[in-house]
Coordinates of C-alpha atoms and ligand atoms in Angstrom, one line a residue:
X1 CA 45.4 153.5 -0.1
X2 CA 45.1 152.9 3.7
X3 CA 47.0 155.0 6.2
X4 CA 48.7 153.2 9.0
X5 CA 48.5 155.2 12.3
X6 CA 50.9 155.0 15.2
X7 CA 51.0 156.7 18.6
X8 CA 52.9 156.4 21.9
X9 CA 51.2 153.1 22.7
X10 CA 53.6 151.5 20.2
X11 CA 56.8 153.6 20.4
X12 CA 59.0 151.3 18.3
X13 CA 56.6 151.5 15.4
X14 CA 55.9 155.2 15.8
X15 CA 59.7 155.9 15.9
X16 CA 60.3 153.8 12.8
X17 CA 57.5 155.8 11.0
X18 CA 59.2 159.1 12.1
X19 CA 62.6 157.8 10.8
X20 CA 61.0 157.0 7.5
X21 CA 59.5 160.5 7.2
X22 CA 62.9 161.9 8.1
X23 CA 64.6 159.9 5.4
X24 CA 62.1 160.9 2.7
X25 CA 62.5 164.5 3.7
X26 CA 66.3 164.6 3.9
X27 CA 66.6 162.8 0.6
X28 CA 64.8 165.8 -1.0
X29 CA 66.5 168.7 0.9
X30 CA 69.5 170.7 -0.3
X31 CA 72.6 169.9 1.7
X32 CA 72.4 173.2 3.6
X33 CA 69.0 172.6 5.0
X34 CA 68.8 170.8 8.3
X35 CA 65.3 169.8 9.2
X36 CA 64.5 167.8 12.3
X37 CA 60.8 168.1 12.1
X38 CA 60.3 164.4 12.6
X39 CA 62.4 164.4 15.7
X40 CA 59.7 165.8 18.0
X41 CA 57.1 164.0 20.1
X42 CA 54.0 163.9 18.0
X43 CA 50.6 162.7 19.2
X44 CA 50.2 160.5 16.1
X45 CA 52.1 159.6 13.0
X46 CA 50.4 158.4 9.7
X47 CA 52.2 156.4 7.0
X48 CA 50.9 155.9 3.5
X49 CA 52.2 153.1 1.2
X50 CA 54.2 149.9 1.7
X51 CA 55.7 149.6 5.2
X52 CA 59.2 149.1 3.7
X53 CA 59.0 152.0 1.2
X54 CA 56.3 154.5 2.2
X55 CA 55.3 157.3 -0.2
X56 CA 54.3 159.7 2.5
X57 CA 54.6 160.4 6.3
X58 CA 52.7 162.9 8.4
X59 CA 52.9 163.6 12.1
X60 CA 50.6 165.7 14.2
X61 CA 51.7 167.5 17.4
X62 CA 49.7 169.4 20.0
X63 CA 51.1 173.0 19.9
X64 CA 50.7 175.7 22.6
X65 CA 49.6 179.0 21.0
X66 CA 49.7 182.4 22.5
X67 CA 46.5 183.6 24.0
X68 CA 44.1 184.9 21.4
X69 CA 45.8 183.1 18.5
X70 CA 43.5 182.2 15.7
X71 CA 45.6 179.2 14.8
X72 CA 44.3 175.7 16.0
X73 CA 46.4 174.0 18.7
X74 CA 47.8 171.4 16.2
X75 CA 50.7 171.4 13.9
X76 CA 51.1 168.8 11.2
X77 CA 54.4 168.0 9.5
X78 CA 54.1 166.2 6.2
X79 CA 56.4 164.9 3.6
X80 CA 55.7 163.1 0.3
X81 CA 58.0 161.4 -2.1
X82 CA 58.4 163.4 -5.3
X83 CA 55.7 162.4 -7.7
X84 CA 53.2 161.3 -5.0
X85 CA 51.7 164.7 -4.4
X86 CA 48.2 163.3 -5.4
X87 CA 48.3 161.4 -2.0
X88 CA 48.4 164.7 -0.1
X89 CA 44.7 164.9 0.6
X90 CA 44.4 161.3 1.9
X91 CA 47.4 161.7 4.2
X92 CA 46.3 165.0 5.7
X93 CA 42.7 164.0 6.0
X94 CA 43.7 160.8 7.9
X95 CA 45.2 162.9 10.7
X96 CA 43.4 166.2 10.6
X97 CA 41.6 167.1 13.9
X98 CA 38.2 168.6 13.7
X99 CA 39.6 172.0 14.7
X100 CA 42.0 171.9 11.7
X101 CA 45.8 172.3 11.8
X102 CA 48.7 174.4 10.7
X103 CA 50.3 172.1 8.1
X104 CA 54.0 172.4 7.1
X105 CA 54.6 170.7 3.7
X106 CA 58.3 171.1 2.9
X107 CA 60.0 171.8 0.6
X108 CA 57.7 174.4 -1.0
X109 CA 56.5 173.1 -4.4
X110 CA 53.9 174.3 -6.9
X111 CA 52.3 170.8 -7.3
X112 CA 51.8 170.7 -3.5
X113 CA 50.3 174.2 -3.5
X114 CA 47.9 173.2 -6.3
X115 CA 46.9 170.1 -4.5
X116 CA 46.2 171.9 -1.2
X117 CA 44.0 174.4 -3.0
X118 CA 42.1 171.7 -4.9
X119 CA 41.3 169.7 -1.7
X120 CA 40.7 172.6 0.7
X121 CA 39.6 175.8 -1.2
X122 CA 39.4 177.6 2.2
X123 CA 43.0 176.7 3.1
X124 CA 45.4 179.7 3.3
X125 CA 49.1 180.3 3.7
X126 CA 49.6 181.4 7.3
X127 CA 53.4 181.6 7.8
X128 CA 56.4 182.0 5.7
X129 CA 59.9 181.3 7.1
X130 CA 63.1 182.2 5.5
X131 CA 66.0 179.8 5.9
X132 CA 69.0 182.2 6.0
X133 CA 72.7 181.1 5.8
X134 CA 76.0 182.8 6.4
X135 CA 79.7 181.8 6.2
X136 CA 81.7 182.1 9.5
X137 CA 83.3 184.0 10.9
X138 CA 81.3 187.2 10.5
X139 CA 83.0 190.6 10.8
X140 CA 80.5 192.1 13.3
X141 CA 81.8 192.6 16.8
X142 CA 79.7 190.6 19.2
X143 CA 78.1 191.9 22.3
X144 CA 79.9 190.5 25.4
X145 CA 78.2 187.3 26.6
X146 CA 78.7 184.5 29.0
X147 CA 77.4 180.9 28.9
X148 CA 74.2 180.0 30.6
X149 CA 74.7 178.2 33.9
X150 CA 72.2 175.3 33.8
X151 CA 72.4 174.8 37.6
X152 CA 71.6 178.4 38.4
X153 CA 67.8 178.9 38.6
X154 CA 68.3 182.7 38.1
X155 CA 69.9 182.1 34.7
X156 CA 67.1 179.8 33.6
X157 CA 64.5 182.3 34.8
X158 CA 66.3 185.1 32.9
X159 CA 66.1 183.2 29.6
X160 CA 62.3 182.6 30.3
X161 CA 61.7 186.3 31.1
X162 CA 63.5 187.6 28.1
X163 CA 62.1 185.0 25.7
X164 CA 58.5 185.5 26.8
X165 CA 58.8 189.3 26.6
X166 CA 60.5 189.2 23.3
X167 CA 58.2 186.7 21.7
X168 CA 54.9 187.7 23.4
X169 CA 53.2 188.0 19.9
X170 CA 54.8 184.9 18.4
X171 CA 52.6 182.0 17.5
X172 CA 54.6 179.3 19.2
X173 CA 57.8 180.7 20.7
X174 CA 56.0 182.4 23.6
X175 CA 55.1 180.5 26.7
X176 CA 58.6 179.2 27.6
X177 CA 59.0 177.8 31.1
X178 CA 62.1 176.8 33.2
X179 CA 61.1 173.2 32.5
X180 CA 61.0 173.8 28.8
X181 CA 64.4 175.4 28.9
X182 CA 65.8 172.3 30.6
X183 CA 64.1 170.0 28.1
X184 CA 65.5 172.1 25.1
X185 CA 69.0 172.0 26.7
X186 CA 68.9 168.2 26.7
X187 CA 68.1 168.1 23.0
X188 CA 70.6 166.9 20.4
X189 CA 73.2 169.5 19.6
X190 CA 72.1 171.8 22.4
X191 CA 74.2 172.7 25.5
X192 CA 74.5 175.4 28.1
X193 CA 77.8 176.7 26.7
X194 CA 76.0 177.4 23.4
X195 CA 73.4 179.6 25.1
X196 CA 75.0 183.0 25.3
X197 CA 73.6 185.5 27.8
X198 CA 74.1 189.2 27.5
X199 CA 73.9 191.7 30.4
X200 CA 72.5 195.0 29.1
X201 CA 71.7 197.9 31.4
X202 CA 72.8 195.7 34.4
X203 CA 70.4 192.8 33.8
X204 CA 70.3 189.9 31.5
X205 CA 68.3 191.4 28.6
X206 CA 69.4 189.3 25.7
X207 CA 70.3 185.8 24.8
X208 CA 71.4 183.8 21.7
X209 CA 70.7 180.1 21.8
X210 CA 72.8 178.0 19.3
X211 CA 72.6 174.4 18.2
X212 CA 75.2 172.4 16.4
X213 CA 74.3 169.8 13.7
X214 CA 77.4 167.7 14.1
X215 CA 76.7 165.3 11.3
X216 CA 76.6 168.3 8.9
X217 CA 79.2 170.4 10.6
X218 CA 76.7 173.2 10.6
X219 CA 75.7 175.7 13.3
X220 CA 72.2 177.0 13.8
X221 CA 70.9 180.1 15.6
X222 CA 68.0 178.4 17.3
X223 CA 66.6 181.4 19.1
X224 CA 67.8 185.0 19.6
X225 CA 65.9 187.4 21.7
X226 CA 66.3 190.8 23.2
X227 CA 64.0 192.2 25.9
X228 CA 61.7 194.9 24.4
X229 CA 63.2 197.4 26.9
X230 CA 66.4 197.3 24.8
X231 CA 65.0 197.1 21.3
X232 CA 65.8 199.6 18.6
X233 CA 69.4 200.2 19.8
X234 CA 71.1 198.3 17.0
X235 CA 71.8 195.3 19.3
X236 CA 70.1 192.7 17.1
X237 CA 73.2 192.0 14.9
X238 CA 75.8 192.0 17.8
X239 CA 73.6 189.8 19.9
X240 CA 73.4 187.3 17.0
X241 CA 77.1 187.7 16.4
X242 CA 77.8 186.4 19.9
X243 CA 76.3 183.1 19.0
X244 CA 78.0 183.0 15.6
X245 CA 81.4 183.7 17.1
X246 CA 80.9 181.0 19.7
X247 CA 80.0 178.5 16.9
X248 CA 83.0 179.6 14.9
X249 CA 85.2 178.9 18.0
X250 CA 83.7 175.4 18.0
X251 CA 85.3 174.9 14.5
X252 CA 82.2 175.6 12.3
X253 CA 82.4 177.5 9.1
X254 CA 78.7 177.9 8.2
X255 CA 75.5 178.8 10.1
X256 CA 71.8 178.9 9.3
X257 CA 68.7 180.2 11.0
X258 CA 64.9 180.2 10.4
X259 CA 63.1 183.6 10.6
X260 CA 59.6 184.7 9.9
X261 CA 59.8 186.5 6.6
X262 CA 57.8 189.5 8.1
X263 CA 60.1 190.0 11.1
X264 CA 61.8 193.1 9.6
X265 CA 64.0 194.0 12.5
X266 CA 65.4 190.4 12.7
X267 CA 65.8 190.0 8.9
X268 CA 67.6 193.4 8.7
X269 CA 69.9 192.4 11.6
X270 CA 70.8 189.1 9.9
X271 CA 71.4 190.7 6.5
X272 CA 73.7 193.2 8.3
X273 CA 75.7 190.2 9.5
X274 CA 76.0 188.8 5.9
X275 CA 73.1 186.2 6.0
X276 CA 71.3 185.6 2.7
X277 CA 68.0 183.8 2.1
X278 CA 68.7 180.3 0.9
X279 CA 65.1 178.9 0.8
X280 CA 61.5 179.6 2.0
X281 CA 59.1 177.3 3.9
X282 CA 55.4 177.9 4.0
X283 CA 52.7 176.6 6.3
X284 CA 49.1 176.2 5.4
X285 CA 46.1 176.6 7.7
X286 CA 43.9 173.7 6.7
X287 CA 40.4 173.9 8.2
X288 CA 38.9 170.8 9.9
X289 CA 35.3 169.6 10.0
X290 CA 34.2 172.1 12.7
Ligands
COA301 C1 65.0 190.8 16.3 C2 65.7 191.6 17.3 C3 66.8 190.8 18.0 C4 66.3 192.9 16.6 O1 66.9 193.7 17.6 P1 66.4 195.2 17.7 O2 67.3 195.8 18.7 O3 65.0 195.3 17.9 O4 66.7 195.9 16.3 P2 67.9 196.8 15.9 O5 67.9 198.1 16.7 O6 69.2 196.0 16.0 O7 67.6 197.1 14.4 C5 67.8 196.3 13.3 C6 67.2 196.9 12.0 O8 65.8 196.7 12.0 C7 65.2 198.0 12.0 N1 64.0 197.9 12.9 C8 64.0 197.8 14.2 N2 62.8 197.7 14.7 C9 62.0 197.7 13.6 C10 60.6 197.5 13.4 N3 59.8 197.4 14.4 N4 60.1 197.6 12.1 C11 60.9 197.7 11.1 N5 62.3 197.8 11.2 C12 62.8 197.8 12.4 C13 66.2 199.0 12.5 O9 66.0 200.3 12.0 C14 67.5 198.4 11.9 O10 67.5 198.7 10.5 P3 68.9 199.0 9.8 O11 69.7 197.8 9.8 O12 68.5 199.4 8.4 O13 69.6 200.1 10.6 C15 64.7 192.1 18.4 O14 63.8 192.9 17.9 C16 64.0 191.0 19.2 O15 64.5 190.4 20.1 N6 62.8 190.7 18.7 C17 61.9 189.7 19.3 C18 62.4 188.3 19.2 C19 62.7 188.0 17.7 O16 62.0 188.3 16.8 N7 63.9 187.3 17.5 C20 64.3 186.8 16.2 C21 63.6 185.6 15.9 S1 64.3 184.7 14.5

């Protein structure tokens, strides 16, 4: 079966392909899970199957990695209709760069795992994310915060400074810039009021960035970070609580977040707040021809 490829030279077709991927994905996800992976700006999108009812969609996006990262600078997002898992190899191969890619195939499924291992015996799991959920409000007292002022360069720089120090070892959350903060703020469900800044020891040393999924009446902790200077003081839970309380004040009664399963300090902080693991997502490192 042929793959049809789309890029930014034909935006309407590319966007239709992304919407089709989004639809296949969201038809399979539990109600709690919000997944906007097909809402990014990929370099290319591949569609397998009839144009009015595709059986699979994959998109590939250039991804900046921290220096020294062993991961290739490409992330692929892939979804297949249930029962079409045997199309996985053709869809991935149709878009795979020679350097390989980190491939997210959600939701996690044994048939998918078997198919990846059959096609690429050298492929390996590189990341595992917990999707965690909590009912609002939470009992934990939040750390005092104020909203980010999007017109104040110092506020934007403070978020960049704390983020890049907090996530210096993270595969794709490091490398924030003032421009990327502005771009993220303009995203759907984001806004300056929902970015809570905490002054700790006289400077902004923490922030909690929230996002609201209005169509699902669901809040998300998009990023929470404390500067390493203030780690280990029990501030993880109250810093997160600041975002949760803000979302509850907006009328929301449930919140989710994604966290690397191995981030013990974060997972412990979230459990302390009442979060539980609802689901896991796994990415595969699929080698290219190089
Ligand atoms: C995650 C983060 C907010 C937690 O805040 P913190 O101040 O470091 O952690 P806390 O002092 O609040 O400790 C939380 C728990 O983790 C434990 N912990 C702290 N650092 C730890 C470490 N390096 N390894 C294992 N456990 C650790 C603490 O003992 C505490 O456990 P307890 O609940 O049993 O008492 C902070 O580490 C951070 O900003 N990290 C970088 C950015 C990040 O990972 N954000 C989350 C992304 S989803």
